[in-house]
Short mmCIF file of C-alpha atoms and ligand atoms in Angstrom, two decimals:
data_model
loop_
_atom_site.label_atom_id
_atom_site.label_comp_id
_atom_site.label_asym_id
_atom_site.label_seq_id
_atom_site.Cartn_x
_atom_site.Cartn_y
_atom_site.Cartn_z
CA MET R 1 5.36 19.24 4.94
CA THR R 2 8.83 20.57 6.38
CA ILE R 3 10.37 18.55 9.21
CA GLN R 4 11.85 20.95 11.91
CA ASN R 5 12.02 18.46 14.98
CA ILE R 6 11.85 15.06 15.37
CA GLY R 7 10.99 12.85 18.28
CA VAL R 8 12.39 9.15 18.65
CA VAL R 9 11.09 6.54 21.14
CA GLY R 10 13.59 3.86 22.27
CA CYS R 11 17.51 4.78 23.02
CA GLY R 12 18.45 1.18 22.14
CA LEU R 13 21.24 0.41 19.18
CA MET R 14 18.66 1.82 16.51
CA GLY R 15 16.91 4.57 18.16
CA SER R 16 20.19 6.36 19.61
CA GLY R 17 22.00 6.10 16.34
CA ILE R 18 18.63 7.75 14.79
CA ALA R 19 18.96 10.34 17.54
CA GLN R 20 22.59 11.04 16.78
CA VAL R 21 22.00 11.48 12.86
CA ALA R 22 19.35 13.55 13.22
CA VAL R 23 21.31 16.17 16.01
CA GLN R 24 23.95 16.01 13.68
CA SER R 25 22.04 16.95 10.72
CA GLY R 26 20.55 20.04 12.46
CA TYR R 27 17.31 18.98 14.20
CA ASP R 28 15.91 19.49 17.61
CA VAL R 29 15.69 16.04 18.76
CA ILE R 30 13.70 14.72 21.84
CA VAL R 31 14.47 10.57 22.62
CA ALA R 32 12.17 8.96 25.26
CA GLU R 33 12.76 5.87 26.98
CA ALA R 34 11.07 3.85 29.81
CA ALA R 35 13.61 4.21 32.20
CA GLN R 36 16.71 6.37 32.60
CA GLU R 37 18.97 3.81 32.76
CA PHE R 38 18.07 2.98 29.06
CA LEU R 39 18.64 6.71 28.02
CA ASP R 40 21.87 6.66 30.07
CA ARG R 41 22.98 3.48 28.20
CA GLY R 42 21.51 5.14 24.68
CA LEU R 43 23.65 8.63 25.41
CA GLN R 44 26.97 6.81 25.91
CA ARG R 45 26.72 5.13 22.56
CA ILE R 46 26.33 8.08 21.27
CA GLU R 47 29.10 9.71 23.24
CA ALA R 48 31.39 7.00 22.30
CA SER R 49 30.64 7.40 18.55
CA TRP R 50 31.17 10.99 18.89
CA SER R 51 34.89 10.78 20.36
CA THR R 52 35.36 8.19 17.44
CA MET R 53 34.62 10.75 14.89
CA LEU R 54 36.25 13.48 16.66
CA ALA R 55 39.45 11.57 16.68
CA LYS R 56 39.33 10.85 13.21
CA GLY R 57 38.55 14.67 12.16
CA LYS R 58 34.82 13.73 11.03
CA LEU R 59 33.38 16.07 13.39
CA SER R 60 34.65 19.32 14.93
CA GLU R 61 34.47 19.92 18.70
CA ALA R 62 31.90 22.65 17.93
CA GLU R 63 29.82 20.43 15.88
CA VAL R 64 29.95 17.98 18.51
CA ALA R 65 28.80 20.75 21.13
CA ALA R 66 25.97 21.80 18.89
CA SER R 67 24.77 18.55 18.29
CA ARG R 68 24.66 17.55 22.01
CA ALA R 69 22.72 20.87 22.89
CA ARG R 70 19.95 19.76 20.38
CA LEU R 71 19.35 16.26 21.96
CA HIS R 72 17.08 16.47 24.72
CA THR R 73 15.61 13.14 26.92
CA THR R 74 12.41 12.61 28.06
CA LEU R 75 10.52 9.44 30.30
CA ASN R 76 7.34 11.31 29.43
CA LEU R 77 5.83 10.93 25.84
CA ALA R 78 3.75 13.56 26.53
CA ASP R 79 6.54 16.07 25.73
CA PHE R 80 6.02 14.81 21.90
CA ALA R 81 3.15 17.45 22.01
CA ASP R 82 5.29 19.81 19.39
CA ARG R 83 6.78 17.03 17.19
CA ASP R 84 6.54 17.19 13.27
CA ILE R 85 7.50 13.62 13.35
CA VAL R 86 7.99 10.56 15.97
CA VAL R 87 10.21 7.58 15.05
CA GLU R 88 9.42 4.27 17.05
CA ALA R 89 12.38 2.38 17.39
CA ILE R 90 11.32 0.38 20.51
CA ILE R 91 11.61 -3.77 20.99
CA GLU R 92 10.22 -5.77 18.04
CA ASN R 93 6.96 -6.76 19.54
CA LYS R 94 3.86 -6.07 17.64
CA GLU R 95 1.18 -5.67 20.58
CA GLU R 96 3.78 -3.31 22.46
CA LYS R 97 4.18 -0.93 19.08
CA ILE R 98 0.55 -1.17 18.57
CA LYS R 99 0.22 0.07 22.09
CA LEU R 100 2.66 2.96 21.41
CA PHE R 101 1.36 4.04 18.22
CA ARG R 102 -2.26 4.40 19.67
CA THR R 103 -0.58 6.56 22.55
CA LEU R 104 1.14 8.75 20.11
CA ASP R 105 -1.52 9.38 18.00
CA THR R 106 -3.54 11.21 20.80
CA ILE R 107 -0.60 13.25 21.79
CA LEU R 108 0.99 14.69 18.50
CA PRO R 109 -0.37 17.32 16.23
CA ALA R 110 -2.90 16.22 13.88
CA ASN R 111 -0.28 17.03 10.75
CA ALA R 112 2.61 15.15 12.19
CA LEU R 113 4.21 11.89 10.92
CA LEU R 114 4.35 8.65 12.72
CA VAL R 115 6.89 6.29 11.33
CA SER R 116 8.32 2.88 12.61
CA ASN R 117 11.78 1.79 12.43
CA THR R 118 10.71 -2.00 12.27
CA SER R 119 12.98 -4.18 10.31
CA SER R 120 10.08 -6.63 9.54
CA LEU R 121 6.45 -5.64 11.35
CA PRO R 122 3.51 -4.59 8.87
CA ILE R 123 3.47 -1.14 9.01
CA THR R 124 -0.36 -1.28 8.01
CA GLU R 125 -1.26 -2.81 11.29
CA LEU R 126 0.40 0.44 12.86
CA ALA R 127 -1.46 2.98 10.79
CA ALA R 128 -4.98 1.17 11.29
CA VAL R 129 -4.77 1.99 14.89
CA THR R 130 -4.21 5.58 14.51
CA ARG R 131 -6.63 8.42 13.48
CA ARG R 132 -3.85 9.17 10.58
CA PRO R 133 -2.76 6.17 8.32
CA SER R 134 -2.27 8.19 5.59
CA GLN R 135 0.67 10.24 7.48
CA VAL R 136 2.02 6.71 8.85
CA ALA R 137 4.96 4.81 7.44
CA GLY R 138 8.09 2.39 7.96
CA LEU R 139 11.38 4.29 7.89
CA HIS R 140 13.83 1.55 8.25
CA PHE R 141 17.93 2.55 9.16
CA PHE R 142 20.56 0.26 9.19
CA ASN R 143 23.41 -0.86 12.06
CA PRO R 144 25.62 1.42 12.49
CA VAL R 145 22.95 4.29 11.88
CA PRO R 146 25.98 6.55 11.80
CA VAL R 147 27.69 4.72 9.14
CA MET R 148 25.02 2.66 6.86
CA LYS R 149 23.94 5.06 4.44
CA LEU R 150 20.54 3.51 3.25
CA VAL R 151 16.93 3.91 4.59
CA GLU R 152 13.87 2.00 3.64
CA ILE R 153 10.88 3.84 3.25
CA VAL R 154 7.92 1.61 3.63
CA ARG R 155 4.79 2.57 1.91
CA ALA R 156 1.88 1.19 3.94
CA LEU R 157 -1.73 0.55 2.37
CA GLU R 158 -2.69 3.93 3.16
CA THR R 159 0.34 5.85 2.93
CA SER R 160 0.05 9.40 1.17
CA ASP R 161 2.15 10.43 -1.54
CA ALA R 162 3.10 13.61 0.33
CA THR R 163 3.93 11.40 3.02
CA VAL R 164 6.67 9.52 1.27
CA ALA R 165 8.03 12.70 -0.37
CA THR R 166 8.48 14.39 3.34
CA LEU R 167 10.33 10.90 4.02
CA LYS R 168 12.55 11.39 1.04
CA ASP R 169 13.34 14.97 1.86
CA LEU R 170 13.99 14.02 5.62
CA ALA R 171 16.11 10.85 4.53
CA ALA R 172 18.39 13.15 2.03
CA SER R 173 18.74 15.75 4.77
CA LEU R 174 19.95 12.97 7.15
CA ASP R 175 22.64 12.64 4.14
CA LYS R 176 20.80 8.67 3.94
CA THR R 177 19.57 7.39 0.45
CA ALA R 178 16.15 6.24 0.32
CA ILE R 179 14.85 3.89 -1.20
CA VAL R 180 10.65 3.12 -1.37
CA ALA R 181 9.38 -0.42 -0.38
CA LYS R 182 5.82 -2.08 -0.10
CA ASP R 183 4.78 -3.25 2.82
CA THR R 184 5.40 -6.69 3.07
CA ALA R 185 7.54 -8.46 5.60
CA GLY R 186 11.41 -7.92 5.77
CA PHE R 187 11.09 -5.03 2.84
CA VAL R 188 13.80 -5.38 0.61
CA VAL R 189 17.10 -5.91 2.83
CA ASN R 190 15.71 -8.38 5.20
CA PHE R 191 13.54 -10.45 2.54
CA LEU R 192 17.36 -11.18 1.39
CA LEU R 193 19.60 -10.90 4.08
CA ILE R 194 17.36 -13.26 6.30
CA PRO R 195 17.34 -16.54 4.59
CA TYR R 196 21.22 -15.89 3.85
CA LEU R 197 21.99 -15.67 7.70
CA LEU R 198 19.91 -18.59 8.26
CA SER R 199 21.54 -20.64 5.83
CA ALA R 200 25.29 -19.90 7.26
CA ILE R 201 23.78 -21.01 10.44
CA ARG R 202 22.36 -24.28 9.11
CA MET R 203 25.45 -24.85 7.03
CA TYR R 204 27.49 -24.60 10.69
CA GLU R 205 24.75 -27.02 11.98
CA GLN R 206 25.65 -29.52 9.38
CA GLY R 207 29.41 -29.21 9.74
CA THR R 208 30.02 -28.10 6.03
CA ALA R 209 32.95 -25.72 7.35
CA THR R 210 33.84 -23.96 10.64
CA LYS R 211 32.24 -20.71 11.62
CA GLU R 212 35.08 -18.79 11.16
CA ASP R 213 35.56 -20.47 7.76
CA ILE R 214 32.26 -19.66 6.37
CA ASP R 215 33.01 -15.75 7.91
CA ALA R 216 36.17 -16.23 5.57
CA ALA R 217 34.68 -17.14 2.90
CA MET R 218 32.09 -14.58 2.43
CA ARG R 219 34.49 -11.79 3.40
CA LEU R 220 37.43 -12.74 1.12
CA GLY R 221 35.46 -14.52 -1.86
CA THR R 222 32.45 -11.77 -2.23
CA GLY R 223 33.65 -8.62 -0.51
CA TYR R 224 31.08 -8.67 2.06
CA PRO R 225 32.75 -6.44 5.02
CA MET R 226 31.62 -9.03 7.62
CA GLY R 227 31.02 -12.75 7.56
CA PRO R 228 27.51 -14.03 8.35
CA PHE R 229 28.18 -15.22 12.36
CA THR R 230 30.23 -11.85 12.66
CA LEU R 231 26.78 -9.96 11.45
CA LEU R 232 24.96 -12.10 13.13
CA ASP R 233 26.54 -10.77 16.54
CA TYR R 234 26.41 -7.33 15.39
CA VAL R 235 22.81 -7.31 14.62
CA GLY R 236 21.80 -9.36 17.20
CA LEU R 237 20.86 -12.99 17.35
CA ASP R 238 17.48 -12.09 18.92
CA THR R 239 16.86 -9.32 16.27
CA THR R 240 17.49 -11.80 13.61
CA LEU R 241 15.12 -14.23 15.40
CA TYR R 242 12.24 -11.87 15.46
CA ALA R 243 12.83 -10.60 11.86
CA ALA R 244 12.84 -14.47 10.63
CA GLU R 245 10.04 -15.45 12.63
CA ALA R 246 7.80 -12.05 11.70
CA ILE R 247 8.53 -12.88 7.50
CA TYR R 248 7.98 -16.80 8.18
CA ASP R 249 4.88 -15.76 9.91
CA GLU R 250 3.41 -13.68 7.04
CA ASN R 251 4.79 -16.19 3.96
CA ARG R 252 5.70 -19.82 5.63
CA ASP R 253 8.33 -19.98 3.19
CA PRO R 254 11.03 -22.70 4.66
CA MET R 255 13.57 -20.22 4.07
CA TYR R 256 12.56 -17.85 6.80
CA GLN R 257 11.98 -20.67 9.63
CA PRO R 258 14.65 -20.08 12.13
CA PRO R 259 16.96 -22.89 12.64
CA VAL R 260 17.08 -24.55 16.36
CA LEU R 261 20.54 -23.42 17.00
CA LEU R 262 19.31 -19.93 16.73
CA ARG R 263 16.64 -20.16 18.77
CA ARG R 264 18.20 -22.11 21.59
CA MET R 265 20.82 -19.73 21.50
CA VAL R 266 18.48 -16.60 22.25
CA THR R 267 16.81 -18.84 24.91
CA ALA R 268 20.11 -19.09 26.46
CA GLY R 269 20.88 -15.27 26.30
CA LEU R 270 23.98 -15.35 23.37
CA LEU R 271 22.83 -12.44 21.69
CA GLY R 272 25.81 -11.60 20.29
CA ARG R 273 27.73 -8.48 21.21
CA LYS R 274 25.37 -6.57 23.13
CA SER R 275 25.11 -9.58 25.66
CA GLY R 276 29.08 -10.48 25.35
CA ARG R 277 28.79 -13.71 23.59
CA GLY R 278 27.03 -14.86 20.43
CA PHE R 279 28.86 -17.09 17.73
CA TYR R 280 31.97 -15.53 18.92
CA ASP R 281 33.27 -14.30 22.48
CA TYR R 282 33.27 -10.83 23.19
CA ALA R 283 34.06 -10.97 26.88
CA LYS R 284 37.88 -9.87 26.42
N1 CAA B 1 29.48 5.82 14.91
C1 CAA B 1 30.85 6.37 14.18
N2 CAA B 1 31.70 5.78 13.26
C2 CAA B 1 31.63 4.44 13.15
C3 CAA B 1 30.63 3.69 14.06
C4 CAA B 1 29.77 4.26 14.85
N3 CAA B 1 28.74 3.61 15.59
N4 CAA B 1 31.06 2.52 13.64
C5 CAA B 1 31.89 2.53 12.93
N5 CAA B 1 32.04 3.56 12.46
C6 CAA B 1 33.34 4.06 11.44
C7 CAA B 1 34.63 3.83 12.11
O1 CAA B 1 34.96 4.53 12.59
C8 CAA B 1 35.45 3.63 10.71
O2 CAA B 1 35.64 4.98 10.14
P1 CAA B 1 37.10 5.39 9.06
O3 CAA B 1 36.64 4.32 7.79
O4 CAA B 1 37.25 6.58 8.95
O5 CAA B 1 38.57 4.51 9.67
C9 CAA B 1 34.57 2.84 9.64
O6 CAA B 1 33.06 3.18 10.30
C10 CAA B 1 34.39 1.54 9.59
O7 CAA B 1 34.39 0.94 10.87
P2 CAA B 1 35.76 -0.11 11.15
O8 CAA B 1 37.03 0.31 10.63
O9 CAA B 1 35.77 -0.01 12.89
O10 CAA B 1 35.26 -1.32 10.97
P3 CAA B 1 34.92 -1.93 9.39
O11 CAA B 1 35.74 -1.25 8.59
O12 CAA B 1 34.72 -3.58 9.61
O13 CAA B 1 33.39 -1.24 9.44
C11 CAA B 1 31.08 -1.78 9.53
C12 CAA B 1 32.66 -1.46 10.49
C13 CAA B 1 30.78 -0.15 8.95
C14 CAA B 1 30.11 -2.06 10.64
C15 CAA B 1 31.13 -2.82 8.36
O14 CAA B 1 31.57 -3.76 8.98
C16 CAA B 1 29.96 -2.93 7.89
O15 CAA B 1 29.57 -2.34 6.90
N6 CAA B 1 29.39 -4.07 8.32
C17 CAA B 1 28.08 -4.65 7.95
C18 CAA B 1 26.81 -3.80 8.58
C19 CAA B 1 25.85 -4.18 8.03
O16 CAA B 1 25.46 -4.92 7.39
N7 CAA B 1 24.93 -3.67 8.62
C20 CAA B 1 23.17 -3.66 8.35
C21 CAA B 1 22.79 -5.01 9.32
S1 CAA B 1 21.17 -5.24 9.03
C22 CAA B 1 20.53 -4.11 9.94
O17 CAA B 1 20.85 -3.48 10.51
C23 CAA B 1 18.84 -3.86 9.88
C24 CAA B 1 18.23 -5.04 10.10
O18 CAA B 1 16.80 -4.75 10.42
C25 CAA B 1 18.37 -6.44 11.07
#
């Protein structure tokens, strides 16, 4: 199957990035949200990214204008009736995702693919509520989507070879490198990344070093582009907590048990850059 048009549900950090990359790659995209204000915020994020890319000469005015013309928005999922594939990028809540997959399954054409950008929830559970489990998979992008080159394709129990092949072609057309992972919580990246981030929080709780020094250690000692606390703030503390909980729920390995400080910070609304404060203050 060849993908010609794409639907994205959710215009948050990830959904807006996925929609942006897809229109830049020539696809007609409809992005859906529950309320206009969420669409407006997502579109502002895309425009800001295009301004940066224009200023750096990575895109021309004509390319931005053509991309903008391919980007459509909706508050009504019924508009997805002609989509070849829909990428779900809503909140990391299993019940919400299951409800959405059930609805999308009744709207999409019979041959359309239905994929989730979840970072750690089981794809097989989403596939199971549809009549098209062989056409359901994970398609996990990384933040910032316009920059990060990786996509994880997650093969659920019943995902067909044809679906995986189509998703590999799609990833290549978006200028991403795809890897294929089994449907186990965390897939490849978060299975490795989450214990690293949680260990940094535990180390900070124990007073081993300041968060600034832990960040500097990993940047300068190992060449990571961001230290763990800068990355936690960048990814979002809530997102990290959901991912840790999802993996811990599945394997009960203490490495994935969220530290108390992470829970408390999320409860207090200290979510990182998106809320203005996390481990660092972004108010300025
Ligand atoms: N749109 C377009 N371009 C962007 C951009 C955006 N949203 N964000 C950054 N860029 C560009 C910048 O313009 C810059 O371009 P040049 O190289 O041409 O100057 C380039 O990316 C680098 O950005 P900066 O100079 O601003 O800063 P930096 O060198 O620190 O890079 C970064 C920023 C790319 C985010 C880098 O710090 C990085 O790679 N950090 C780690 C990010 C990471 O690990 N992401 C994965 C998180 S895990 C996840 O997402 C999955 C999950 O499930 C939780």
